[in-house]
CSV table of C-alpha atoms in Angstrom, one decimal:
chain,number,residue,atom,x,y,z
A,1,MET,CA,-77.3,29.3,35.9
A,2,VAL,CA,-74.2,28.1,34.1
A,3,SER,CA,-71.9,30.7,32.7
A,4,GLU,CA,-71.0,30.3,29.0
A,5,GLN,CA,-68.0,32.4,29.3
A,6,ALA,CA,-64.6,30.7,29.2
A,7,PRO,CA,-62.5,31.3,32.3
A,8,GLU,CA,-59.7,33.9,31.8
A,9,ARG,CA,-56.2,32.5,31.3
A,10,SER,CA,-53.0,34.1,32.1
A,11,SER,CA,-50.5,34.3,29.3
A,12,ALA,CA,-47.6,33.8,31.7
A,13,PRO,CA,-46.4,30.3,32.1
A,14,SER,CA,-47.3,28.6,35.4
A,15,PRO,CA,-44.4,27.8,37.8
A,16,ALA,CA,-44.7,24.1,36.8
A,17,HIS,CA,-44.1,24.9,33.1
A,18,ARG,CA,-41.7,27.8,33.3
A,19,ASP,CA,-38.5,25.8,32.8
A,20,ARG,CA,-39.6,23.3,30.2
A,21,PRO,CA,-37.4,23.3,27.2
A,22,TRP,CA,-40.2,22.9,24.7
A,23,ARG,CA,-41.9,26.2,25.3
A,24,GLY,CA,-42.1,28.6,22.4
A,25,ILE,CA,-41.8,27.8,18.7
A,26,MET,CA,-39.9,24.5,18.2
A,27,VAL,CA,-39.7,23.4,14.6
A,28,ALA,CA,-39.4,19.8,13.5
A,29,THR,CA,-36.9,20.4,10.8
A,30,ALA,CA,-36.8,19.0,7.3
A,31,LEU,CA,-33.6,17.3,6.4
A,32,PRO,CA,-32.1,18.3,3.0
A,33,LEU,CA,-30.6,15.4,1.1
A,34,ARG,CA,-28.3,15.4,-1.9
A,35,ASP,CA,-29.1,13.6,-5.2
A,36,ASP,CA,-27.3,10.5,-3.9
A,37,GLY,CA,-29.4,10.4,-0.8
A,38,SER,CA,-26.7,11.6,1.6
A,39,VAL,CA,-27.4,14.3,4.1
A,40,ASP,CA,-26.5,17.8,3.0
A,41,HIS,CA,-25.2,19.1,6.4
A,42,ASP,CA,-24.2,22.5,5.0
A,43,ALA,CA,-27.8,23.1,3.7
A,44,TYR,CA,-29.2,21.8,7.0
A,45,ALA,CA,-27.0,24.1,9.0
A,46,ARG,CA,-28.1,27.1,7.0
A,47,HIS,CA,-31.8,26.0,7.4
A,48,VAL,CA,-31.4,25.7,11.2
A,49,ALA,CA,-29.6,29.1,11.5
A,50,ARG,CA,-32.2,30.8,9.4
A,51,LEU,CA,-35.1,29.4,11.6
A,52,ILE,CA,-33.4,30.7,14.7
A,53,ALA,CA,-32.6,34.1,13.1
A,54,GLU,CA,-36.2,34.4,12.0
A,55,GLY,CA,-37.5,34.0,15.6
A,56,CYS,CA,-37.9,30.3,16.3
A,57,ASP,CA,-37.0,29.3,19.8
A,58,GLY,CA,-35.5,26.1,18.8
A,59,VAL,CA,-35.4,23.1,16.5
A,60,VAL,CA,-36.2,19.4,16.7
A,61,PRO,CA,-33.7,17.4,14.6
A,62,ASN,CA,-34.7,13.8,13.8
A,63,GLY,CA,-38.2,14.8,14.8
A,64,SER,CA,-41.5,13.8,13.4
A,65,LEU,CA,-40.8,14.1,9.6
A,66,GLY,CA,-39.4,10.6,9.3
A,67,GLU,CA,-36.1,11.1,7.6
A,68,TYR,CA,-34.3,9.8,10.6
A,69,GLN,CA,-35.6,6.3,10.0
A,70,THR,CA,-33.4,6.0,6.9
A,71,LEU,CA,-30.2,7.3,8.6
A,72,THR,CA,-27.4,5.2,10.2
A,73,ASP,CA,-26.6,5.8,13.8
A,74,ASP,CA,-23.6,7.9,12.9
A,75,GLU,CA,-25.6,10.0,10.4
A,76,ARG,CA,-28.4,10.6,13.0
A,77,ALA,CA,-25.9,11.7,15.6
A,78,ARG,CA,-24.2,14.0,13.2
A,79,VAL,CA,-27.6,15.7,12.3
A,80,VAL,CA,-28.0,16.5,16.0
A,81,ARG,CA,-24.4,17.9,16.2
A,82,THR,CA,-25.0,20.0,13.1
A,83,ALA,CA,-28.2,21.4,14.6
A,84,VAL,CA,-26.6,22.3,17.9
A,85,GLU,CA,-23.7,24.1,16.2
A,86,ALA,CA,-25.9,25.9,13.8
A,87,ALA,CA,-28.5,27.0,16.4
A,88,GLY,CA,-25.9,28.7,18.5
A,89,ASP,CA,-26.1,29.8,22.1
A,90,GLY,CA,-29.5,30.5,23.6
A,91,ALA,CA,-31.5,28.4,21.1
A,92,ARG,CA,-33.0,25.1,22.1
A,93,VAL,CA,-32.3,21.9,20.3
A,94,MET,CA,-34.5,19.0,21.3
A,95,PRO,CA,-33.5,15.9,19.3
A,96,GLY,CA,-36.2,13.4,18.4
A,97,VAL,CA,-35.6,10.0,20.1
A,98,SER,CA,-38.1,7.9,18.3
A,99,ALA,CA,-37.0,4.3,17.7
A,100,TYR,CA,-38.4,0.9,17.0
A,101,GLY,CA,-37.8,-0.2,20.6
A,102,ALA,CA,-37.5,1.3,24.1
A,103,ALA,CA,-33.8,0.4,24.5
A,104,GLU,CA,-32.9,2.2,21.3
A,105,ALA,CA,-35.1,5.2,22.2
A,106,ARG,CA,-33.4,5.4,25.6
A,107,ARG,CA,-30.0,5.3,24.0
A,108,TRP,CA,-30.9,8.3,21.7
A,109,ALA,CA,-32.4,10.2,24.7
A,110,GLU,CA,-29.1,9.7,26.7
A,111,GLN,CA,-27.1,10.9,23.7
A,112,ALA,CA,-29.3,14.0,23.4
């Protein structure tokens, strides 16, 4: 006879997953823009700081929301620096490294 009960799972992370930086709540952050289309870094810093203050474990700048595709390399790097500074010690910042090619994605990963 086959049991229909799901196996019990421990809520503790397994040893293989304990040190992964993406555990917990990691938010793919929206990037506020000014009317002229430039990044509002002050508003973004406040947004990141509030997410961390409200209990998020970290943020993912240049993540899955797509704004990063419209940024220059310098703007994209500054978004990451803004997130790191605003998140503070103890919070995780896991920059998105998506790109149109492997070489460019690798460059973003190395910068992260």
